[in-house]
């Protein structure tokens, strides 16, 4: 991750086998909805802006296909990611094998893989009462014994029952050092969406298609967007950033909860 500033943009790429609930996790977090009908994903990109008090964080969440039909697209996703969410189903041992394969792809393509925040999430926790094939101990042994130097967090979750979904995304803030490890979080959990007064036209809850390539600089991003007919949001002016940042910090101090991330 790049060093923190008043305005940061990161890309989170979701990887895993087919049918493990990658899209369900993303939609539960973003819209608090769940659909039990399976629809194969090709590639879905979601954009959100969040106010962390001391900074504004723009997050691109890229939900990828669970199969290997699009290898070029998959390589591009891995190459442009700032963080990874690797999803398996606790009811499927083969799905955990897919997670291991995804990690091998990351290790092969990214020389900085040990510095990239990674969350390994075991979905479908709601089904473990009747069926479980992968325990959290199995995953921990693989991660902490074979891959001890990673910046990684292991969680089990349920998109259906909304268990640990917000914790997944809070973990990325901690691993990315946007939040300290011992940071206090309110009971509601999750990131706080920026108010409508500050949200750009492209982040008012409507999903917009964007180029999968990251912004290297303002000029190249604008040129790419113009070529593909994409409307990119303009970042706030630095004066507005500073005013909003000071106001947020004062509110945090008044509440005696310094650097608290209000999660939704």
mmCIF file of C-alpha atoms in Angstrom, residues 68-76 109:
data_model
loop_
_atom_site.group_PDB
_atom_site.id
_atom_site.type_symbol
_atom_site.label_atom_id
_atom_site.label_comp_id
_atom_site.label_asym_id
_atom_site.label_seq_id
_atom_site.Cartn_x
_atom_site.Cartn_y
_atom_site.Cartn_z
ATOM 1 C CA UNK A 68 -10.438 -20.043 -15.387
ATOM 2 C CA UNK A 69 -12.245 -19.012 -18.567
ATOM 3 C CA UNK A 70 -10.631 -15.568 -18.630
ATOM 4 C CA UNK A 71 -6.912 -16.032 -17.840
ATOM 5 C CA UNK A 72 -5.787 -12.683 -19.281
ATOM 6 C CA UNK A 73 -8.405 -10.799 -17.304
ATOM 7 C CA UNK A 74 -7.436 -12.732 -14.195
ATOM 8 C CA UNK A 75 -3.748 -11.879 -14.571
ATOM 9 C CA UNK A 76 -4.610 -8.219 -15.020
ATOM 10 C CA UNK A 109 2.926 -12.608 -10.552
#
